[in-house]
Amino acid sequence: MAKKKFQLVKGMSDILPQEQKYWDYVFQTVEQVFRLGGFKKITIPILEFTELFEKSTGQDTDIVQKEMYTFTDLGGNLVSLCPEGTPSVVRAYIEHGMAQWQKPVKLYYIGPMFRYERPQAGRRRQFWQIGYEVFGDGSAASDVEVILIFYQILEKLGISGFTLQINSIGCSKCRAKFKEELLFYYKGRLPEACANCKERFKKNPLRLLDCKERKCQKLVSLSPQIVDLLCSDCKGHFQEVLEFLDDLEIPYNLNPYLVRGLDYYNRTVFEFWPSGDGETSLGSQTALGGGGRYDDLVELFGGKPTPATGAALGVERVIQLIKDQKLKISEPSPIFVFVVQLGDEAKKKSVKLIYQLRKAGIGAESSLGRESIKSQMKTAAKLGISTTLIIGQKEVLDDTVIIKDMNSGVQETVNFNEIIDELKKRLPR
Ligand code: HAM
């Protein structure tokens, strides 16, 4: 019988050893930005009750309608793999009494998310998000702080060539008025729209503005703009956000058609896009991340009314941009030695030496199979390790180790008990 060769499930990825440096770099950089910003880390589970997302992300959104990995568990509960982190963090905020904490409560999280989408460049079915949420501050300054954290992460990573797209979708009152105008505008034009937009017209009219189909883009470009219909409070809030950005000289593109694909937002919404000047393999409208204000969600989940705002960035997309822009990633390079041995007694001593080296913070590699000294040396060279420690029968009897510099060929014999001190003196830290 032919043996079955297993393959990745479509849309999933292995992150191979040679890729890890990018992930480490991104995670270390963001952790630093969050720590300096006074954010506390929260780790959320990957599974929640499906209802959590239906109620927040939105019953009629693409994510909930078509993209969730949903199943009934053995206890008969309907559960879903998280397609995004915000609903879980809001649930945790209420469940663990964080409303009692000093406000604003600032949390960040890093984790895999799952959406059953059509895989393509920058779009996976499992992908990683770095997200952050701020609870208890309804001011325009808080929106700006969230935008600045994102900006600072991109800057600190060394990424250039991105644009901040920003819009306000007002409060539920402004939005109701806008939806009416939008429906009125689209009603006569619906035959010109794509099949998806015909559905959106019925279920989620704001998403009409998000359609990427060329024939629909034409319709979008002439459609009413929500900024023209904001109530005076929402207008004032948005103006203040823009004034802050002007003051800080943060460039932005006022994008009247940015609505975001999730139901909970109000007022400020934003995304960061690659600038699309040919430097990236991502589409110029493929968001590196996005977020916005969601002042009604805590209350909707049974908490006290609490203004909130936050954002998330997609790690794969950010890494793609780092690669496209050929940024130099500093790799941590611990000092490394290769232990070469010959004979059974030498092998025993080598195992002990390797253990002691690693305990002392010195990286140690070896090849403990029955190989000749020559082939062990070759392995060390292939691994790019230039210092070898050699233990043969003589060294076992004398209780010594030979240190050999593979580049110069120079070697020296050192007492076994002094080897770590000797290495620390020689190797660069
Ligand atoms: P989102 O715009 O749905 O927002 O996702 C944020 C980012 O996750 C996207 O901009 C993108 O970089 C990445 N992303 C989304 N789907 C995929 C995918 N299939 N493959 C690769 N990357 C993807 C949220 O999720 C909100 N929870 C953000 C937020 C936090 N709003 C307030 N607080």
Short mmCIF file of C-alpha atoms and ligand atoms in Angstrom, two decimals:
data_model
loop_
_atom_site.label_atom_id
_atom_site.label_comp_id
_atom_site.label_asym_id
_atom_site.label_seq_id
_atom_site.Cartn_x
_atom_site.Cartn_y
_atom_site.Cartn_z
CA MET A 1 0.00 0.00 0.00
CA ALA A 2 1.37 3.44 -0.93
CA LYS A 3 2.31 5.48 2.11
CA LYS A 4 0.38 8.69 2.55
CA LYS A 5 2.39 11.90 2.41
CA PHE A 6 0.85 14.52 4.62
CA GLN A 7 0.71 18.17 3.64
CA LEU A 8 -0.23 21.43 5.28
CA VAL A 9 -3.92 22.19 5.55
CA LYS A 10 -4.69 24.90 2.98
CA GLY A 11 -4.06 28.41 4.30
CA MET A 12 -1.86 27.21 7.20
CA SER A 13 1.89 27.82 7.31
CA ASP A 14 4.96 26.35 8.94
CA ILE A 15 7.30 29.02 10.18
CA LEU A 16 10.66 27.45 9.38
CA PRO A 17 13.88 28.00 11.37
CA GLN A 18 15.29 30.45 8.80
CA GLU A 19 12.16 32.58 9.17
CA GLN A 20 12.23 32.80 12.93
CA LYS A 21 14.58 35.78 13.06
CA TYR A 22 11.87 37.97 11.52
CA TRP A 23 9.30 36.83 14.06
CA ASP A 24 11.69 37.33 16.98
CA TYR A 25 12.58 40.77 15.66
CA VAL A 26 8.95 41.86 15.34
CA PHE A 27 7.91 40.45 18.72
CA GLN A 28 10.90 41.95 20.56
CA THR A 29 10.33 45.34 18.94
CA VAL A 30 6.63 45.52 19.75
CA GLU A 31 7.12 44.30 23.31
CA GLN A 32 9.50 47.21 23.83
CA VAL A 33 7.06 49.75 22.38
CA PHE A 34 4.21 48.40 24.53
CA ARG A 35 6.32 48.32 27.70
CA LEU A 36 7.34 51.95 27.18
CA GLY A 37 3.71 52.84 26.51
CA GLY A 38 2.55 51.34 29.83
CA PHE A 39 0.65 48.46 28.21
CA LYS A 40 0.19 45.16 30.09
CA LYS A 41 0.23 41.84 28.24
CA ILE A 42 -2.78 39.55 28.14
CA THR A 43 -2.86 36.11 26.54
CA ILE A 44 -6.26 35.06 25.28
CA PRO A 45 -7.38 31.54 24.34
CA ILE A 46 -7.83 30.59 20.70
CA LEU A 47 -11.35 29.26 21.30
CA GLU A 48 -14.45 31.19 22.40
CA PHE A 49 -18.20 30.67 22.31
CA THR A 50 -19.35 31.48 18.78
CA GLU A 51 -21.94 33.87 20.15
CA LEU A 52 -19.18 36.21 21.37
CA PHE A 53 -18.21 37.01 17.78
CA GLU A 54 -21.78 37.03 16.48
CA LYS A 55 -22.60 39.70 19.02
CA SER A 56 -19.52 41.89 18.52
CA THR A 57 -17.70 41.32 15.24
CA GLY A 58 -21.19 41.23 13.77
CA GLN A 59 -23.76 38.71 12.60
CA ASP A 60 -23.76 40.09 9.04
CA THR A 61 -20.04 40.63 8.56
CA ASP A 62 -18.01 38.48 6.16
CA ILE A 63 -15.97 37.20 9.10
CA VAL A 64 -18.94 35.76 10.99
CA GLN A 65 -21.01 34.82 7.94
CA LYS A 66 -18.36 33.01 5.95
CA GLU A 67 -14.99 32.82 7.61
CA MET A 68 -15.15 31.34 11.09
CA TYR A 69 -13.94 27.88 12.03
CA THR A 70 -16.97 26.87 14.05
CA PHE A 71 -17.80 23.50 15.55
CA THR A 72 -19.73 21.86 18.36
CA ASP A 73 -17.41 20.56 21.08
CA LEU A 74 -17.92 17.27 22.90
CA GLY A 75 -19.96 19.08 25.55
CA GLY A 76 -22.39 20.33 22.92
CA ASN A 77 -21.14 23.95 22.99
CA LEU A 78 -20.96 25.92 19.77
CA VAL A 79 -17.44 27.33 19.70
CA SER A 80 -15.19 29.11 17.16
CA LEU A 81 -11.48 29.63 16.68
CA CYS A 82 -10.86 33.36 17.25
CA PRO A 83 -10.99 35.31 13.97
CA GLU A 84 -9.82 38.42 15.87
CA GLY A 85 -8.80 39.35 19.42
CA THR A 86 -10.91 42.33 20.43
CA PRO A 87 -14.06 40.42 21.52
CA SER A 88 -11.96 38.11 23.74
CA VAL A 89 -10.13 41.01 25.37
CA VAL A 90 -13.43 42.81 26.07
CA ARG A 91 -14.84 39.59 27.53
CA ALA A 92 -11.73 39.20 29.72
CA TYR A 93 -11.89 42.87 30.78
CA ILE A 94 -15.39 42.33 32.15
CA GLU A 95 -14.93 38.76 33.40
CA HIS A 96 -11.85 39.61 35.48
CA GLY A 97 -13.12 42.88 36.91
CA MET A 98 -10.58 45.09 35.13
CA ALA A 99 -13.12 47.91 35.27
CA GLN A 100 -11.85 48.35 38.86
CA TRP A 101 -8.30 48.97 37.68
CA GLN A 102 -6.77 52.40 37.29
CA LYS A 103 -8.03 53.85 34.00
CA PRO A 104 -7.14 53.80 31.22
CA VAL A 105 -6.60 50.05 31.18
CA LYS A 106 -4.10 49.33 28.41
CA LEU A 107 -3.66 45.75 27.23
CA TYR A 108 -1.83 44.08 24.37
CA TYR A 109 -1.87 40.55 23.01
CA ILE A 110 -0.08 38.42 20.46
CA GLY A 111 -1.63 35.30 19.02
CA PRO A 112 -2.84 33.27 16.07
CA MET A 113 -6.22 34.07 14.52
CA PHE A 114 -8.26 32.03 12.08
CA ARG A 115 -10.35 33.10 9.11
CA TYR A 116 -11.49 30.79 6.33
CA GLU A 117 -10.52 33.16 3.52
CA ARG A 118 -9.12 32.53 0.04
CA PRO A 119 -5.37 32.26 0.65
CA GLN A 120 -3.19 34.66 -1.36
CA ALA A 121 -0.25 37.03 -0.77
CA GLY A 122 -0.68 38.39 2.75
CA ARG A 123 -3.85 36.38 3.37
CA ARG A 124 -3.71 33.14 5.34
CA ARG A 125 -6.33 31.08 7.10
CA GLN A 126 -4.18 31.05 10.21
CA PHE A 127 -2.34 34.32 10.72
CA TRP A 128 -0.84 36.17 13.66
CA GLN A 129 -2.05 39.41 15.11
CA ILE A 130 -0.43 41.83 17.49
CA GLY A 131 -3.32 43.72 19.02
CA TYR A 132 -3.84 46.28 21.74
CA GLU A 133 -6.84 47.84 23.42
CA VAL A 134 -7.31 50.90 25.64
CA PHE A 135 -10.35 51.03 27.98
CA GLY A 136 -11.79 53.99 29.82
CA ASP A 137 -10.70 57.00 27.79
CA GLY A 138 -13.09 58.50 25.26
CA SER A 139 -10.90 61.43 24.29
CA ALA A 140 -9.54 62.19 20.84
CA ALA A 141 -6.08 62.07 22.46
CA SER A 142 -6.63 58.38 23.25
CA ASP A 143 -7.41 57.68 19.57
CA VAL A 144 -4.19 59.45 18.69
CA GLU A 145 -2.21 57.47 21.27
CA VAL A 146 -3.42 54.25 19.65
CA ILE A 147 -2.47 55.49 16.19
CA LEU A 148 0.92 56.64 17.46
CA ILE A 149 1.69 53.23 18.99
CA PHE A 150 1.10 51.67 15.57
CA TYR A 151 3.18 54.36 13.89
CA GLN A 152 5.97 53.89 16.40
CA ILE A 153 6.02 50.11 15.87
CA LEU A 154 6.40 50.53 12.10
CA GLU A 155 9.06 53.19 12.59
CA LYS A 156 10.99 51.14 15.13
CA LEU A 157 10.91 48.13 12.83
CA GLY A 158 12.55 50.35 10.22
CA ILE A 159 9.62 50.14 7.81
CA SER A 160 9.11 53.07 5.51
CA GLY A 161 6.56 53.64 2.79
CA PHE A 162 3.23 53.30 4.54
CA THR A 163 0.22 55.57 4.74
CA LEU A 164 -2.24 56.17 7.52
CA GLN A 165 -5.79 56.02 6.20
CA ILE A 166 -8.29 57.60 8.53
CA ASN A 167 -12.02 58.27 8.69
CA SER A 168 -14.82 58.77 11.18
CA ILE A 169 -17.94 56.62 10.97
CA GLY A 170 -19.68 58.66 13.67
CA CYS A 171 -22.06 57.36 16.31
CA SER A 172 -25.11 55.16 15.81
CA LYS A 173 -27.23 58.25 15.10
CA CYS A 174 -24.96 59.65 12.36
CA ARG A 175 -24.58 56.17 10.94
CA ALA A 176 -28.34 55.57 10.72
CA LYS A 177 -28.70 58.79 8.72
CA PHE A 178 -25.76 57.86 6.52
CA LYS A 179 -27.11 54.35 5.86
CA GLU A 180 -30.37 55.88 4.67
CA GLU A 181 -28.54 58.15 2.21
CA LEU A 182 -26.33 55.30 1.07
CA LEU A 183 -29.28 53.00 0.43
CA PHE A 184 -31.06 55.78 -1.44
CA TYR A 185 -27.97 56.36 -3.61
CA TYR A 186 -27.46 52.64 -4.33
CA LYS A 187 -31.11 51.76 -4.91
CA GLY A 188 -31.26 52.94 -8.51
CA ARG A 189 -27.68 51.82 -9.21
CA LEU A 190 -27.86 48.30 -7.83
CA PRO A 191 -28.03 46.59 -11.26
CA GLU A 192 -24.53 48.02 -11.92
CA ALA A 193 -23.12 46.49 -8.70
CA CYS A 194 -21.53 43.05 -8.21
CA ALA A 195 -23.44 40.14 -6.64
CA ASN A 196 -21.68 40.63 -3.29
CA CYS A 197 -22.72 44.25 -3.14
CA LYS A 198 -26.31 43.27 -3.83
CA GLU A 199 -26.12 41.17 -0.67
CA ARG A 200 -24.36 43.96 1.24
CA PHE A 201 -27.14 46.33 0.22
CA LYS A 202 -29.58 44.10 2.08
CA LYS A 203 -27.47 43.08 5.07
CA ASN A 204 -24.58 45.45 5.73
CA PRO A 205 -24.78 48.61 3.57
CA LEU A 206 -21.64 50.25 5.02
CA ARG A 207 -19.60 47.43 3.50
CA LEU A 208 -20.70 48.57 0.03
CA LEU A 209 -17.92 51.15 0.36
CA ASP A 210 -15.35 48.41 0.87
CA CYS A 211 -15.89 46.59 -2.42
CA LYS A 212 -12.70 46.10 -4.44
CA GLU A 213 -14.50 45.21 -7.73
CA ARG A 214 -13.69 47.75 -10.42
CA LYS A 215 -17.32 48.39 -11.44
CA CYS A 216 -18.30 48.91 -7.81
CA GLN A 217 -15.36 51.25 -7.15
CA LYS A 218 -16.88 53.61 -9.67
CA LEU A 219 -20.13 53.58 -7.73
CA VAL A 220 -18.26 54.10 -4.46
CA SER A 221 -16.36 57.11 -5.80
CA LEU A 222 -19.59 59.04 -6.32
CA SER A 223 -21.44 57.83 -3.23
CA PRO A 224 -22.31 60.07 -0.24
CA GLN A 225 -19.58 60.54 2.35
CA ILE A 226 -20.19 59.93 6.01
CA VAL A 227 -17.98 62.82 7.15
CA ASP A 228 -20.57 65.17 5.66
CA LEU A 229 -23.26 63.69 7.89
CA LEU A 230 -21.51 63.56 11.27
CA CYS A 231 -23.35 65.07 14.24
CA SER A 232 -21.61 68.01 15.87
CA ASP A 233 -20.08 65.92 18.72
CA CYS A 234 -18.64 63.33 16.35
CA LYS A 235 -17.45 66.04 13.98
CA GLY A 236 -15.71 67.87 16.87
CA HIS A 237 -14.07 64.65 18.05
CA PHE A 238 -12.77 63.85 14.58
CA GLN A 239 -11.49 67.38 14.03
CA GLU A 240 -9.57 67.14 17.28
CA VAL A 241 -7.98 63.83 16.20
CA LEU A 242 -6.86 65.40 12.93
CA GLU A 243 -5.52 68.49 14.69
CA PHE A 244 -3.40 66.29 16.96
CA LEU A 245 -2.03 64.46 13.93
CA ASP A 246 -1.28 67.73 12.13
CA ASP A 247 0.46 69.02 15.21
CA LEU A 248 2.56 65.88 15.46
CA GLU A 249 3.26 66.08 11.72
CA ILE A 250 1.96 62.57 11.20
CA PRO A 251 0.90 62.36 7.56
CA TYR A 252 -2.51 60.83 6.88
CA ASN A 253 -4.95 60.32 4.09
CA LEU A 254 -8.50 61.32 4.88
CA ASN A 255 -10.30 58.36 3.39
CA PRO A 256 -14.07 58.89 3.35
CA TYR A 257 -14.69 55.31 2.25
CA LEU A 258 -12.81 53.57 5.03
CA VAL A 259 -15.44 51.74 7.09
CA ARG A 260 -13.64 48.58 8.38
CA GLY A 261 -15.21 45.15 8.22
CA LEU A 262 -16.32 44.77 11.83
CA ASP A 263 -19.54 45.96 13.43
CA TYR A 264 -18.43 47.42 16.74
CA TYR A 265 -16.67 50.58 15.63
CA ASN A 266 -17.82 54.15 16.12
CA ARG A 267 -16.12 57.47 15.42
CA THR A 268 -12.42 57.18 14.48
CA VAL A 269 -11.39 54.25 12.28
CA PHE A 270 -8.00 53.86 10.67
CA GLU A 271 -5.73 51.51 8.74
CA PHE A 272 -2.08 51.53 7.76
CA TRP A 273 -1.46 50.61 4.11
CA PRO A 274 1.80 49.96 2.30
CA SER A 275 2.32 53.01 0.11
CA GLY A 276 2.19 50.93 -3.07
CA ASP A 277 5.23 52.43 -4.78
CA GLY A 278 6.35 49.05 -6.07
CA GLU A 279 8.41 48.25 -2.99
CA THR A 280 6.07 45.55 -1.82
CA SER A 281 4.46 42.38 -3.03
CA LEU A 282 1.41 43.19 -0.91
CA GLY A 283 -1.38 45.06 -2.66
CA SER A 284 -1.38 48.78 -1.90
CA GLN A 285 -4.77 48.39 -0.22
CA THR A 286 -3.79 45.36 1.82
CA ALA A 287 -3.84 46.77 5.31
CA LEU A 288 -0.85 46.12 7.53
CA GLY A 289 -3.32 46.61 10.33
CA GLY A 290 -6.13 48.74 11.52
CA GLY A 291 -8.37 49.66 14.35
CA GLY A 292 -10.59 52.30 15.81
CA ARG A 293 -12.87 53.34 18.59
CA TYR A 294 -15.58 51.03 19.94
CA ASP A 295 -17.38 52.82 22.76
CA ASP A 296 -20.45 50.56 22.96
CA LEU A 297 -18.90 47.10 23.11
CA VAL A 298 -18.17 46.81 26.84
CA GLU A 299 -21.78 47.73 27.61
CA LEU A 300 -23.07 45.36 24.93
CA PHE A 301 -21.20 42.55 26.73
CA GLY A 302 -22.85 43.43 30.05
CA GLY A 303 -20.20 45.79 31.47
CA LYS A 304 -20.59 49.42 32.54
CA PRO A 305 -20.54 51.89 29.64
CA THR A 306 -16.81 52.24 28.89
CA PRO A 307 -15.23 54.06 25.97
CA ALA A 308 -12.57 51.99 24.26
CA THR A 309 -10.24 52.05 21.31
CA GLY A 310 -7.59 49.74 19.87
CA ALA A 311 -5.92 48.24 16.83
CA ALA A 312 -4.22 45.13 15.52
CA LEU A 313 -1.47 44.53 13.02
CA GLY A 314 -0.97 41.43 10.91
CA VAL A 315 2.43 39.91 11.62
CA GLU A 316 2.81 38.05 8.28
CA ARG A 317 2.09 41.25 6.35
CA VAL A 318 4.53 43.30 8.39
CA ILE A 319 7.21 40.63 7.90
CA GLN A 320 6.50 40.59 4.16
CA LEU A 321 7.15 44.31 4.07
CA ILE A 322 10.35 43.94 6.10
CA LYS A 323 11.55 41.41 3.51
CA ASP A 324 10.41 43.49 0.53
CA GLN A 325 12.25 46.50 1.89
CA LYS A 326 15.31 44.32 2.57
CA LEU A 327 15.65 45.61 6.11
CA LYS A 328 18.63 44.42 8.12
CA ILE A 329 17.51 42.29 11.01
CA SER A 330 19.95 42.10 13.89
CA GLU A 331 20.23 38.47 14.89
CA PRO A 332 21.31 37.61 18.41
CA SER A 333 24.60 35.73 18.03
CA PRO A 334 25.49 33.81 21.18
CA ILE A 335 29.05 32.55 21.39
CA PHE A 336 29.26 29.03 20.08
CA VAL A 337 31.79 26.23 20.25
CA PHE A 338 31.86 22.75 18.72
CA VAL A 339 32.96 19.83 20.89
CA VAL A 340 34.93 17.16 19.00
CA GLN A 341 35.60 13.83 20.67
CA LEU A 342 37.19 10.46 19.97
CA GLY A 343 36.67 7.30 21.99
CA ASP A 344 34.05 6.16 24.52
CA GLU A 345 35.59 7.85 27.54
CA ALA A 346 36.05 11.11 25.60
CA LYS A 347 32.41 10.97 24.56
CA LYS A 348 31.28 10.69 28.20
CA LYS A 349 33.46 13.65 29.13
CA SER A 350 32.14 15.62 26.15
CA VAL A 351 28.54 15.17 27.27
CA LYS A 352 29.54 16.56 30.67
CA LEU A 353 31.47 19.43 29.06
CA ILE A 354 28.57 20.36 26.76
CA TYR A 355 26.22 20.46 29.74
CA GLN A 356 28.62 22.71 31.69
CA LEU A 357 29.21 25.02 28.72
CA ARG A 358 25.52 25.57 28.15
CA LYS A 359 24.95 26.13 31.87
CA ALA A 360 27.64 28.83 31.69
CA GLY A 361 25.84 30.53 28.79
CA ILE A 362 28.11 29.26 26.02
CA GLY A 363 26.42 27.65 23.04
CA ALA A 364 27.75 24.16 22.37
CA GLU A 365 27.25 21.93 19.33
CA SER A 366 28.58 18.44 18.73
CA SER A 367 28.21 15.35 16.67
CA LEU A 368 28.23 12.47 19.10
CA GLY A 369 27.77 9.63 16.63
CA ARG A 370 30.68 7.42 15.57
CA GLU A 371 32.34 9.92 13.27
CA SER A 372 36.04 10.55 12.65
CA ILE A 373 37.62 13.72 14.02
CA LYS A 374 37.92 14.98 10.44
CA SER A 375 34.22 14.68 9.72
CA GLN A 376 33.34 16.29 13.06
CA MET A 377 35.60 19.21 12.11
CA LYS A 378 33.81 19.43 8.76
CA THR A 379 30.46 19.57 10.52
CA ALA A 380 31.73 22.43 12.72
CA ALA A 381 32.86 24.31 9.61
CA LYS A 382 29.49 23.77 7.94
CA LEU A 383 27.77 25.20 11.00
CA GLY A 384 30.08 28.21 10.78
CA ILE A 385 31.60 27.56 14.21
CA SER A 386 35.24 28.59 14.38
CA THR A 387 36.19 27.39 17.85
CA THR A 388 36.38 23.65 18.48
CA LEU A 389 37.10 21.90 21.78
CA ILE A 390 38.79 18.54 21.25
CA ILE A 391 38.84 15.66 23.72
CA GLY A 392 40.71 12.48 22.69
CA GLN A 393 42.11 9.60 24.73
CA LYS A 394 45.17 11.60 25.84
CA GLU A 395 43.06 14.53 27.02
CA VAL A 396 40.86 12.14 29.02
CA LEU A 397 43.92 10.79 30.84
CA ASP A 398 45.42 14.26 31.41
CA ASP A 399 42.06 15.85 32.31
CA THR A 400 42.56 18.52 29.65
CA VAL A 401 40.81 19.91 26.56
CA ILE A 402 42.34 21.27 23.34
CA ILE A 403 40.97 24.61 22.13
CA LYS A 404 41.42 25.01 18.40
CA ASP A 405 40.82 28.16 16.40
CA MET A 406 39.66 26.79 13.06
CA ASN A 407 40.52 29.98 11.18
CA SER A 408 44.15 30.27 12.24
CA GLY A 409 44.69 26.60 13.02
CA VAL A 410 46.26 27.59 16.38
CA GLN A 411 45.55 25.19 19.22
CA GLU A 412 46.26 25.14 22.93
CA THR A 413 45.75 22.67 25.74
CA VAL A 414 43.82 23.82 28.82
CA ASN A 415 42.86 22.04 32.08
CA PHE A 416 39.30 20.66 31.95
CA ASN A 417 38.23 22.71 35.00
CA GLU A 418 39.55 25.94 33.52
CA ILE A 419 38.00 25.67 30.10
CA ILE A 420 34.96 27.86 30.75
CA ASP A 421 37.00 30.73 32.22
CA GLU A 422 39.43 30.45 29.35
CA LEU A 423 36.66 30.57 26.72
CA LYS A 424 35.00 33.54 28.37
CA LYS A 425 38.29 35.43 28.12
CA ARG A 426 38.71 34.63 24.42
CA LEU A 427 35.28 34.77 22.90
CA PRO A 428 33.57 38.05 22.14
CA ARG A 429 30.45 38.66 24.21
P1 HAM B 1 -8.79 43.54 11.18
O1 HAM B 1 -8.66 44.71 10.27
O2 HAM B 1 -9.85 42.56 10.88
O3 HAM B 1 -9.00 44.14 12.63
O4 HAM B 1 -7.42 42.77 11.28
C1 HAM B 1 -6.22 43.43 11.61
C2 HAM B 1 -5.09 42.97 10.72
O5 HAM B 1 -4.93 41.56 10.80
C3 HAM B 1 -5.30 43.23 9.24
O6 HAM B 1 -5.05 44.57 8.89
C4 HAM B 1 -4.26 42.29 8.64
O7 HAM B 1 -2.96 42.85 8.73
C5 HAM B 1 -4.36 41.11 9.57
N1 HAM B 1 -5.20 40.09 8.93
C6 HAM B 1 -6.53 40.00 8.93
N2 HAM B 1 -6.94 38.91 8.23
C7 HAM B 1 -5.81 38.31 7.78
C8 HAM B 1 -5.53 37.13 6.99
N3 HAM B 1 -6.52 36.33 6.56
N4 HAM B 1 -4.25 36.82 6.72
C9 HAM B 1 -3.24 37.61 7.15
N5 HAM B 1 -3.43 38.71 7.91
C10 HAM B 1 -4.70 39.07 8.21
C11 HAM B 1 -9.18 43.40 13.76
O8 HAM B 1 -9.01 42.22 13.81
C12 HAM B 1 -9.56 44.22 14.97
N6 HAM B 1 -9.72 43.30 16.09
C13 HAM B 1 -8.52 45.29 15.26
C14 HAM B 1 -8.88 46.11 16.45
C15 HAM B 1 -8.37 45.98 17.69
N7 HAM B 1 -9.79 47.06 16.47
C16 HAM B 1 -9.85 47.55 17.71
N8 HAM B 1 -9.01 46.90 18.44
#
